[in-house]
Coordinates of C-alpha atoms in Angstrom, one line a residue:
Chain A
X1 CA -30.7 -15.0 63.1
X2 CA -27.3 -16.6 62.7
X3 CA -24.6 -15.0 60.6
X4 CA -22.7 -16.4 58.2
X5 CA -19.1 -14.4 58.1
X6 CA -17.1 -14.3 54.8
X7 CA -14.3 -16.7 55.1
X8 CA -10.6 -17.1 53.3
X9 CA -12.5 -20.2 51.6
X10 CA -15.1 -18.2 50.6
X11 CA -12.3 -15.9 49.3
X12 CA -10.1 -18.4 47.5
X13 CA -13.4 -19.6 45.6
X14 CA -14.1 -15.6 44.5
X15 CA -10.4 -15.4 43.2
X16 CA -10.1 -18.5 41.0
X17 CA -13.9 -17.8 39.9
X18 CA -13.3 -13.6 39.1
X19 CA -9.1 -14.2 38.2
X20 CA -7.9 -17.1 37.9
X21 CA -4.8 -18.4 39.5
X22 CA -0.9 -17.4 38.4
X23 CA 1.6 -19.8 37.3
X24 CA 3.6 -21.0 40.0
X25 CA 0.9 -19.5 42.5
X26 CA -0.9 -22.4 45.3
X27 CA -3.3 -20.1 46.8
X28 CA -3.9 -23.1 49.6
X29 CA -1.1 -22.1 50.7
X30 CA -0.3 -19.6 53.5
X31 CA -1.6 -16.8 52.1
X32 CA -3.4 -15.1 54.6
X33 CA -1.1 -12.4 55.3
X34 CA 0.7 -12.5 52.0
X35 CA 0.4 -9.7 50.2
X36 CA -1.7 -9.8 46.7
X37 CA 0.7 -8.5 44.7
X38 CA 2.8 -11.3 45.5
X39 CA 0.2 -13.8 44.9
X40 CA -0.2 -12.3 41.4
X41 CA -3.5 -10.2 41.7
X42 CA -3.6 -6.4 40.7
X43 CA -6.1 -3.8 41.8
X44 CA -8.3 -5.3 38.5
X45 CA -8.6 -8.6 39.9
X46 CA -9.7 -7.0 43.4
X47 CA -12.5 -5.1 42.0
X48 CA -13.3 -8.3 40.2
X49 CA -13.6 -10.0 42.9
X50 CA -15.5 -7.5 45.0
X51 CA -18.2 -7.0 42.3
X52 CA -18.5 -10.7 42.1
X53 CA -18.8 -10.7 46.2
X54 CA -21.5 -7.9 45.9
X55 CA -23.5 -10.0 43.1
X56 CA -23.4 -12.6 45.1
X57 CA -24.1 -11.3 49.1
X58 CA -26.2 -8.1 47.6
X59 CA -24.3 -6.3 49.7
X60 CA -22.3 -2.9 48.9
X61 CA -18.8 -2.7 49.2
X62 CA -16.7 0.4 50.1
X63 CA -14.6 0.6 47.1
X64 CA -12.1 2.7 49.2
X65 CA -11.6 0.2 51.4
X66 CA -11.4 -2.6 48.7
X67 CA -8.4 -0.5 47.3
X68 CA -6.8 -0.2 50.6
X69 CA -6.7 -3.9 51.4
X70 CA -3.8 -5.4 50.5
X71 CA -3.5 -8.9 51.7
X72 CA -6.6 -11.8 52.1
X73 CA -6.9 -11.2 55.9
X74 CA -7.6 -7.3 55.1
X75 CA -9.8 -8.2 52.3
X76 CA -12.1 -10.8 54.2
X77 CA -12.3 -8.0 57.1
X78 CA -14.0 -5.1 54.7
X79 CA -16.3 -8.2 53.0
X80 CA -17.1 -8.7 57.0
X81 CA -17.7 -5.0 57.8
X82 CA -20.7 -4.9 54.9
X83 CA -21.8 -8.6 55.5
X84 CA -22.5 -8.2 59.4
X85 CA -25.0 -5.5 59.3
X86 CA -26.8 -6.8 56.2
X87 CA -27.5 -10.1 57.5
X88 CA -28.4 -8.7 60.8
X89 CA -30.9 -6.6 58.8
Chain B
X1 CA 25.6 2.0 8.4
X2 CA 22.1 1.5 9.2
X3 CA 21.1 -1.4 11.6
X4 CA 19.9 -4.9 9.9
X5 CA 16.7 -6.0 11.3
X6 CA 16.0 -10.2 11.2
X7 CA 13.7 -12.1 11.5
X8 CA 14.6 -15.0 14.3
X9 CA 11.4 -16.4 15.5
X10 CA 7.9 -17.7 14.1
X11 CA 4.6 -18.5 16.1
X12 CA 1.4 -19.3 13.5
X13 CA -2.1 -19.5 14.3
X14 CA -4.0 -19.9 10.9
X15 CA -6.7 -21.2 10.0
X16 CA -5.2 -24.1 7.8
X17 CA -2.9 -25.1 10.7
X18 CA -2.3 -24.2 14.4
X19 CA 1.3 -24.0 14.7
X20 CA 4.1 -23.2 12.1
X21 CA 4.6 -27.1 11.1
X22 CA 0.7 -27.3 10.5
X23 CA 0.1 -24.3 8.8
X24 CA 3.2 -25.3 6.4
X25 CA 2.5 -28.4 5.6
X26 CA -1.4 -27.7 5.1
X27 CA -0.2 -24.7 2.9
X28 CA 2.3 -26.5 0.4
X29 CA -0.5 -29.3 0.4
X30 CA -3.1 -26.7 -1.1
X31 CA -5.0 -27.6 2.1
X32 CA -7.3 -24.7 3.0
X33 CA -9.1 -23.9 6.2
X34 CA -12.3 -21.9 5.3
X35 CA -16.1 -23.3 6.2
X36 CA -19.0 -22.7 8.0
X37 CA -18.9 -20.9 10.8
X38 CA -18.8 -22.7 14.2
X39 CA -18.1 -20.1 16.5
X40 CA -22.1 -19.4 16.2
X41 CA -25.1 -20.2 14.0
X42 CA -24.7 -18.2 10.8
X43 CA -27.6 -19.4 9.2
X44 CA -29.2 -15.9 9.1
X45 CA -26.8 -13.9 8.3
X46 CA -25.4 -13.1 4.2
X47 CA -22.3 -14.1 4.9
X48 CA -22.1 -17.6 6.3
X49 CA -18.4 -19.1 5.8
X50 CA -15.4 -17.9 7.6
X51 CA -11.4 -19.2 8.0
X52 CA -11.4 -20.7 11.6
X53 CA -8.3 -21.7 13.8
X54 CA -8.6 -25.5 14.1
X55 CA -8.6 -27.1 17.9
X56 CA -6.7 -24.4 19.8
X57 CA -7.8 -25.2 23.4
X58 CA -6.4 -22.3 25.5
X59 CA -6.4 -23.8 29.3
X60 CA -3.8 -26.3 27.2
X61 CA -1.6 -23.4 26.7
X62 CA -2.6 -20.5 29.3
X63 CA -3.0 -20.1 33.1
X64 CA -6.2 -19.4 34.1
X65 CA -4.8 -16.3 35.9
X66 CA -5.5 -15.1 32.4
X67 CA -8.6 -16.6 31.1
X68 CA -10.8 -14.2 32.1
X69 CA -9.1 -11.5 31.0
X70 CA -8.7 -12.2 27.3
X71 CA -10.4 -12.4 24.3
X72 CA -10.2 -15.1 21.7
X73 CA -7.5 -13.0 19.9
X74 CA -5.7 -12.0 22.6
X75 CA -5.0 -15.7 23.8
X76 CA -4.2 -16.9 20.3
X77 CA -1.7 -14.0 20.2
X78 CA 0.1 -14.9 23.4
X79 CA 0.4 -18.5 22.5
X80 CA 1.6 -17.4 19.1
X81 CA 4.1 -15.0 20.9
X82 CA 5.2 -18.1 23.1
X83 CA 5.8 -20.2 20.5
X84 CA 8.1 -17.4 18.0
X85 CA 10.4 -16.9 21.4
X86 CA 10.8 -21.0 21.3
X87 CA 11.4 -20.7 18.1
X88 CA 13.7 -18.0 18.5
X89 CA 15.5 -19.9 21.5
X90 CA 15.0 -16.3 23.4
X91 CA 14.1 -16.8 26.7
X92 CA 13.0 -13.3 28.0
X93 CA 13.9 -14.1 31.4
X94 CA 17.6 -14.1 29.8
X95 CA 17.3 -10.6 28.8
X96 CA 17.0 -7.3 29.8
X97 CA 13.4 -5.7 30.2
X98 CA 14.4 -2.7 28.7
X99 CA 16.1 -4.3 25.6
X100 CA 12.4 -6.1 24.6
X101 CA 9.4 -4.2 23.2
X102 CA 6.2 -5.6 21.5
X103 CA 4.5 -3.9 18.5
X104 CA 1.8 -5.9 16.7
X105 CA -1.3 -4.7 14.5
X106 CA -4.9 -4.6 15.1
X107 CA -7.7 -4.3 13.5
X108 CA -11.0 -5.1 15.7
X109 CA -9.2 -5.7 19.4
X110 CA -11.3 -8.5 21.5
X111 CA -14.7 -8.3 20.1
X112 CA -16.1 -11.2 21.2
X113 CA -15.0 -10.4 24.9
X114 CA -17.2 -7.0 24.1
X115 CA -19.8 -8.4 23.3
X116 CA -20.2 -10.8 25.9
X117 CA -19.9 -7.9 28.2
X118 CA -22.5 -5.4 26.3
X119 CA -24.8 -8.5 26.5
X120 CA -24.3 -8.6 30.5
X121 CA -25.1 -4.7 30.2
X122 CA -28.3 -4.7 28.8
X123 CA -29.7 -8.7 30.0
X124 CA -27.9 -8.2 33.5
X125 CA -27.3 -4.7 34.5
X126 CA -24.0 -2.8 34.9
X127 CA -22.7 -4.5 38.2
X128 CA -22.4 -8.0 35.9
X129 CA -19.7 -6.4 33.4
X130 CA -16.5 -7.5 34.1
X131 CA -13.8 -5.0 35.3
X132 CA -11.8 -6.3 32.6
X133 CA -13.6 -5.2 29.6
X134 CA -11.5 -1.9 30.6
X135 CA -9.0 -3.3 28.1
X136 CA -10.0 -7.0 27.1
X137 CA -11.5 -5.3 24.0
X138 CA -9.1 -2.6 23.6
X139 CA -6.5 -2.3 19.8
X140 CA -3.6 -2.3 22.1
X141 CA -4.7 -5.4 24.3
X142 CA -2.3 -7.8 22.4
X143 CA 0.7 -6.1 22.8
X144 CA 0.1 -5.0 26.3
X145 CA -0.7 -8.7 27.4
X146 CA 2.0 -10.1 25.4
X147 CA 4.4 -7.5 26.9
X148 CA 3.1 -8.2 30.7
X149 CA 3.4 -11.8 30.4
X150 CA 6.6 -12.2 28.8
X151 CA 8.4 -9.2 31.1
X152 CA 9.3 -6.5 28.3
X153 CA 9.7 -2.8 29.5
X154 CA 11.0 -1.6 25.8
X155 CA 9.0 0.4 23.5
X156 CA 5.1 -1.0 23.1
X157 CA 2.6 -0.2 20.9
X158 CA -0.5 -1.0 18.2
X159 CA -1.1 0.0 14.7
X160 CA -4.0 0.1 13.2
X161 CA -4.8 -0.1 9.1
X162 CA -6.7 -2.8 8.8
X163 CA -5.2 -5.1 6.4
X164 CA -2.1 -3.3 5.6
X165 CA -1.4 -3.3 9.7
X166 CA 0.4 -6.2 10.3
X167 CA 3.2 -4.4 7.5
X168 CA 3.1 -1.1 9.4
X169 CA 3.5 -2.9 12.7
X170 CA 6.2 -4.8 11.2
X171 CA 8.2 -1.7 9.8
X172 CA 7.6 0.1 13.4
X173 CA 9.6 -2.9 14.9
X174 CA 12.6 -2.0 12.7
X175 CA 12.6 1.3 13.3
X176 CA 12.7 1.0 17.1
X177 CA 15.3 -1.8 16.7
X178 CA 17.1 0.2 14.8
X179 CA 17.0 3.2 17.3
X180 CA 18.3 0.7 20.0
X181 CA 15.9 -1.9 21.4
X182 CA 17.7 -5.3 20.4
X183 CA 14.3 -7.7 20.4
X184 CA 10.8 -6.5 19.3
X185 CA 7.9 -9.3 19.4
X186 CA 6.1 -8.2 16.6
X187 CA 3.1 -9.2 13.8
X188 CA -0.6 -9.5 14.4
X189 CA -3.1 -11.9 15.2
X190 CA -7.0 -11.0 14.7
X191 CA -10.1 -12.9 15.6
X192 CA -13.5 -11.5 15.7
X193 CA -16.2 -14.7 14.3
X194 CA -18.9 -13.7 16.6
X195 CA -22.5 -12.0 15.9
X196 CA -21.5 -8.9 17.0
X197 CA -18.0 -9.3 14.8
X198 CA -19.9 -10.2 11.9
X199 CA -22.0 -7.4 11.5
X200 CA -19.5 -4.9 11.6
X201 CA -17.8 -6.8 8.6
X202 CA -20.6 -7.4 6.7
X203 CA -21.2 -3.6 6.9
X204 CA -18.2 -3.2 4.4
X205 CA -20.5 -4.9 1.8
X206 CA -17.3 -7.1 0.6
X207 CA -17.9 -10.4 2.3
X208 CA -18.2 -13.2 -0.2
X209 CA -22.1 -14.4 0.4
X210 CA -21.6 -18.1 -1.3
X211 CA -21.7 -21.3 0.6
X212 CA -18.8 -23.3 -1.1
X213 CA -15.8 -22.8 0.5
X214 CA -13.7 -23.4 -2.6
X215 CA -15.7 -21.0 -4.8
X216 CA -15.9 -18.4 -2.2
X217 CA -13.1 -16.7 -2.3
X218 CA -11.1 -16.1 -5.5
X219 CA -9.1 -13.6 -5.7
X220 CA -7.8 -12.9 -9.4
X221 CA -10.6 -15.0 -10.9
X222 CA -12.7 -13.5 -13.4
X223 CA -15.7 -14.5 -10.3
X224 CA -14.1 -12.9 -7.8
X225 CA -16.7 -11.4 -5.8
X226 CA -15.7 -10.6 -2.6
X227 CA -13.5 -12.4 0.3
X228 CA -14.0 -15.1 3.0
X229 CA -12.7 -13.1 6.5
X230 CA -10.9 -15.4 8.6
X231 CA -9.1 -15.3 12.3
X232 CA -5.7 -15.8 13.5
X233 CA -1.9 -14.6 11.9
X234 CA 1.4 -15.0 13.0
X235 CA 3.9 -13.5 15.5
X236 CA 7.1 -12.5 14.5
X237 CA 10.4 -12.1 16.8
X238 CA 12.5 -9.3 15.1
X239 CA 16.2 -8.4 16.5
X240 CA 18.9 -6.6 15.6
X241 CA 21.1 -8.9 13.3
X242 CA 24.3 -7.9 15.6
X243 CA 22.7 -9.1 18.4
X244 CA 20.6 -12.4 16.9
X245 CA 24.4 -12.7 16.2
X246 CA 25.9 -12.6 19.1
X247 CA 23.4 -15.0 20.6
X248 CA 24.0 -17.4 18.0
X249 CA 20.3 -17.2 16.7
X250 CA 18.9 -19.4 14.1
X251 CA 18.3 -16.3 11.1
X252 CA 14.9 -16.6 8.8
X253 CA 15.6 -13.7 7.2
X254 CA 16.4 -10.3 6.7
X255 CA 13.3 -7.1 6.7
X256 CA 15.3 -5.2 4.3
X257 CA 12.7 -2.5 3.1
X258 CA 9.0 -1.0 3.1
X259 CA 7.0 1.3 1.8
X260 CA 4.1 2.3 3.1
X261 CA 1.0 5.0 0.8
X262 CA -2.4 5.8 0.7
X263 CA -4.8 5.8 -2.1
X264 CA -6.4 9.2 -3.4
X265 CA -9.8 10.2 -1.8
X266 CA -12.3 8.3 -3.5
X267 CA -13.8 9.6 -6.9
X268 CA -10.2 11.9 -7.8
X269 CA -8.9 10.8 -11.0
X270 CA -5.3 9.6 -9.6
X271 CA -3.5 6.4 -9.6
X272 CA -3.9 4.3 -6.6
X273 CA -1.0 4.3 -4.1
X274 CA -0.1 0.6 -4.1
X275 CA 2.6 0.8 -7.0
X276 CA 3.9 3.8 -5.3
X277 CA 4.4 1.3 -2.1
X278 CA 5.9 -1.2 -3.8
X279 CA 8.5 1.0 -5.4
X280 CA 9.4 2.9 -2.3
X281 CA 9.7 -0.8 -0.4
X282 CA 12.2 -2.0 -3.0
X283 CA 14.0 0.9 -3.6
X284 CA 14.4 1.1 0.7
X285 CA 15.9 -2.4 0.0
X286 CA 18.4 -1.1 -2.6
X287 CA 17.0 -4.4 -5.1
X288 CA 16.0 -4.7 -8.3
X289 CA 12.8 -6.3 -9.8
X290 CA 14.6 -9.1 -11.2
X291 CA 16.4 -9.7 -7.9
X292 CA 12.6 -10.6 -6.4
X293 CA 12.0 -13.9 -6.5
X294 CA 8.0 -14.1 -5.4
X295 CA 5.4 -11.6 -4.8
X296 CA 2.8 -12.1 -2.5
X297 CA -0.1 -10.6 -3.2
X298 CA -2.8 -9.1 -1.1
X299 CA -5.3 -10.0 -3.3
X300 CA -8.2 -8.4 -2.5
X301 CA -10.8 -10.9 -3.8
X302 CA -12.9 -8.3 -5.9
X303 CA -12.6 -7.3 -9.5
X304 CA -11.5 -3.3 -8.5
X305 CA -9.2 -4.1 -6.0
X306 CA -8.0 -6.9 -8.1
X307 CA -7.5 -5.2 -11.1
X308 CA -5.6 -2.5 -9.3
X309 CA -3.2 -4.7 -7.6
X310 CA -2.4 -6.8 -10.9
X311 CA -1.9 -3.3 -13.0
X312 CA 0.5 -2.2 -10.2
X313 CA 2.3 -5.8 -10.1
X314 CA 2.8 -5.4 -13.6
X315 CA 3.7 -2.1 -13.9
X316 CA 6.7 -2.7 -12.1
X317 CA 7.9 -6.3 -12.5
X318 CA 6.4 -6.0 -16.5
X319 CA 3.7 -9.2 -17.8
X320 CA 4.1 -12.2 -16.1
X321 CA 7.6 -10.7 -14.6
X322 CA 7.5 -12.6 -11.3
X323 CA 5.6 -15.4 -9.6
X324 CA 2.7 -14.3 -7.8
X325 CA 1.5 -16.4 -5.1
X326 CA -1.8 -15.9 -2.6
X327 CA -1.7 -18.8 0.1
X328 CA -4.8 -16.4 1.8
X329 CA -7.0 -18.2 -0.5
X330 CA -6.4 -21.3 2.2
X331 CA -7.5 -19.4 5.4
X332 CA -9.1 -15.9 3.8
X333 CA -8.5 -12.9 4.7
X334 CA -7.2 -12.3 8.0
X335 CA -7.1 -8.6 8.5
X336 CA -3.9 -7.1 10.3
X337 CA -3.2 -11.3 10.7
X338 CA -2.5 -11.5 7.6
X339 CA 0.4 -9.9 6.2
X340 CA 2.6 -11.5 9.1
X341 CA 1.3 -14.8 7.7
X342 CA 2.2 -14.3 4.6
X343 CA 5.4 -12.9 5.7
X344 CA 6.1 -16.0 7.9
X345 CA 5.2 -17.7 4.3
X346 CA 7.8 -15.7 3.0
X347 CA 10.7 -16.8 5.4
X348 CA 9.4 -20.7 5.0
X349 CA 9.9 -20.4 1.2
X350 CA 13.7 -18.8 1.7
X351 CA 14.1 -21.6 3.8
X352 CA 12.9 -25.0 1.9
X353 CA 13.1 -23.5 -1.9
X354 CA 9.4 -23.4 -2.3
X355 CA 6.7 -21.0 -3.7
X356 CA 3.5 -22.1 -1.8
X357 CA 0.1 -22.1 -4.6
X358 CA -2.7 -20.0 -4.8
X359 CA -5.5 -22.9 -4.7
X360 CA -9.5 -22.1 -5.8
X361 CA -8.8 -19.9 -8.9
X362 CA -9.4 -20.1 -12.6
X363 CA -7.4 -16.9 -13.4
X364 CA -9.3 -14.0 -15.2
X365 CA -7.0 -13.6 -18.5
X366 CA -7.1 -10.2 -18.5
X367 CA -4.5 -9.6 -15.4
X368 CA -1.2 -10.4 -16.9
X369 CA 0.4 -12.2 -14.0
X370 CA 2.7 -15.3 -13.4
X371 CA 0.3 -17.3 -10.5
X372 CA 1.7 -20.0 -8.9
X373 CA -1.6 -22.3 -9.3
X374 CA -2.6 -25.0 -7.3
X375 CA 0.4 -27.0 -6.9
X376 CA 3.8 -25.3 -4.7
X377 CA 6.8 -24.2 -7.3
X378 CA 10.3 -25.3 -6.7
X379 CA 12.3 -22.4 -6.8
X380 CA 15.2 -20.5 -5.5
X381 CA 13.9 -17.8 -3.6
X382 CA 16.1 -15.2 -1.9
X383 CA 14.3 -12.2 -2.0
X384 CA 10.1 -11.8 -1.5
X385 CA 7.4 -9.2 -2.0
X386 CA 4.9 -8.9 0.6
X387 CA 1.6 -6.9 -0.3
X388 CA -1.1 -5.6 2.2
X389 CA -3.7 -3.5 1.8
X390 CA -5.9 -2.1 4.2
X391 CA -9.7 -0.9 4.2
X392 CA -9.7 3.1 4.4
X393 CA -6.9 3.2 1.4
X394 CA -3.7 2.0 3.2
X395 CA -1.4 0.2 1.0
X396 CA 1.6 -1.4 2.2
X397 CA 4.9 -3.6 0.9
X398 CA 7.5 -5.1 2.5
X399 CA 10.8 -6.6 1.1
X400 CA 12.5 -9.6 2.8
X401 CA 15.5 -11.4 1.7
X402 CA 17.9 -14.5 2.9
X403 CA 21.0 -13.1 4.8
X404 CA 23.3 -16.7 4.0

């Protein structure tokens, strides 16, 4: 069976749904290595977003690593690490 | 010589008008904003009429970075907060973070917001409740929101008496300004017209149960029988007059005493504490009765708290010694909102010589007080009483006055 990987799309679509997007913020932009607090989202709007991620893949995220992962790219790769195995499954 | 404490900046959110212009001109027109509730079906519940904001569309006003963080209340509050800092001409990017501190009043937090997310518990399970509820519903949500957004570091904080609140909060901005922070963002703004909301006011037993909006709440009258709650209130910028000075700020008005007591336990044979307040408030001021042009009242809406606040009017001003004015009758009671209202009333009168009316009442003779009925009174007015009283025996006054 073909997987399906989480994608900075897919992310970008989470953030406005869970967050919302800052004033002065154009998250189709660059963003991929920018940091989060730069693009105006705190630790809240991370877990947001994860929990919104887990609704929505029924997967299970490692909340340590969700706090760890400061920028999009780091983000999409701990959504990857859970999404992988379960669609594998 | 102790620090003066102004008033610079207004923001209104009432239910008679969104914005200070609206909620003026609606309020010297005897316009009032009280109806059936929209905000849900109220059909089965006792109390079915409410004061709501009119057309306040927050995506107009708010990036959606924000929107689903905030409550109803919260969003009014920081749209209210915008528009006292334009009205202040403070830009807080101008100043520094330290030098600006937010302290408004509270009486339900973000209720709706809770709700929402209690009904996501139970219907949807735990992993559907938004990480924000952490503080969406919390007292202090308004002043920490308003405080993030606009970049103030100063002192921050919430009080919470219920109706006397938005006084307290009001009188906690002068004392910080007067221990050093030069610009407090201060008043309160309540919302909570949703089921949930509802119930817990209803619970007081107080909520007027008729259907008319002009016969429902009528404070003073010999029907008085209870009070229409309503959302919204006003945001207040307060600075230290040296520095509103020195930045050439516009001046409303001067916060020139308070006084703040609480009633006797229920059921002890002693006088309520709202004279008390009033007398500690002027005195704080250093005026006289006769130098106060304009009380207004808290006015309660029932025939005990009414009685007590005309007996305590009179005992210090004497019969019919000074106007008496309750503009709540247009948007009912707002809670903590609505002290900062009426002291945003208060400043508008200084300003354009004008006692706003007290509109729906047919006053009960035996309260011997001087009410500006249905039509605003021309008049000098220099100095103002503001009264609020809060659920749980919090009574509080404030004393402001013109500094030309």
């Amino acid at each position: 069976m073909a997987t399906k990987a989480f994608t900075l799309d897919d992310l970008k679509r989470t953030l406005r749904e869970a967050a919302g997007v800052a004033e002065g913020v154009d998250l189709d932009g660059d963003i991929l290595d920018t940091e989060f607090e730069v693009i105006g989202y705190e630790s809240l709007a991370l877990l947001e977003a994860g929990s919104l991620i887990e609704r929505e893949y029924g997967i299970s995220l490692d909340e340590e690593a969700v706090g760890d992962a400061n920028t999009p790219r780091a983000f999409i790769d701990v959504v990857n690490t859970q999404l992988a195995p379960a669609q594998a499954a | 010589m102790t620090t003066s404490v102004v008033v610079t900046g207004l923001g209104v959110a009432a239910p008679n008008g969104l914005g200070t212009q609206d909620y003026w001109s609606a309020t010297l027109g005897g316009k009032h904003g009280i109806g059936r509730v929209t905000r849900f079906d109220p059909t089965n519940y006792p109390a079915r009429l409410a004061g709501e904001v009119p057309g306040f569309v927050p995506e107009e006003h708010l990036p959606s970075r924000l929107l689903p963080q905030t409550d109803r209340v919260t969003r009014l509050a920081l749209v209210a907060t915008d528009w006292a800092l334009k009205d202040a001409g403070a830009d807080p990017k101008d100043l520094p973070e330290f030098d600006m501190g937010v302290i408004t009043a509270s009486a339900a937090g973000g209720f709706e917001f809770g709700q929402g997310e209690l009904q996501n518990l139970w219907s949807r399970g735990s992993q559907y409740v938004s990480a924000y509820q952490s503080f969406a519903w919390f007292y202090a949500v308004n002043s920490g929101q308003i405080s993030i957004r606009n970049g103030m570091k100063g002192p921050a904080g919430v009080v919470v008496s219920e109706g006397a609140g938005g006084l307290d909060a009001v009188a906690q901005a002068r004392r910080q300004i007067r221990k050093g922070t030069s610009l407090i963002v201060t008043g309160a703004v309540d919302a909570s017209i949703c089921p949930w909301g509802w119930v817990a006011q209803l619970a007081t037993g107080k909520l007027s149960t008729r259907d008319e909006p002009t016969r429902a709440y009528l404070p003073f009258d010999r029907e008085a029988h209870g009070y229409v709650p309503g959302e919204g209130g006003a945001i207040l910028i307060t600075e230290d007059a040296e520095a509103a000075r020195t930045r050439g700020a516009r001046v409303y008005g001067e916060i020139a005493g308070y006084g703040a007591t609480i009633d006797p336990r229920p059921g002890i044979d002693r006088e309520p504490g709202l004279r008390r307040a009033i007398q500690v408030a002027l005195a704080d001021a250093g005026v006289d009765t006769v130098d106060v042009d304009v009380v207004f009242a808290d006015g309660a809406g029932d025939p005990a708290g009414d009685r007590v606040e005309a007996e305590a009017i009179s005992d210090v001003f004497g019969d019919r010694g000074v106007p008496v004015t309750v503009p709540k009758t247009m948007t009912g009671r707002l809670y903590s909102g609505g002290a900062p209202l009426d002291l945003a009333a208060a400043f508008l009168s200084m300003r354009d010589g004008v006692i706003p009316p007290t509109v729906h009442i047919e006053p009960c003779t035996d309260y011997p007080l001087d009410l500006v009925l249905a039509e605003p009174r021309q008049a000098e007015v220099r100095t103002a009483l503001v009264l609020a009283r809060g659920s749980g025996g919090f009574n509080s006054a404030m004393v402001v006055r013109t500094t030309a």
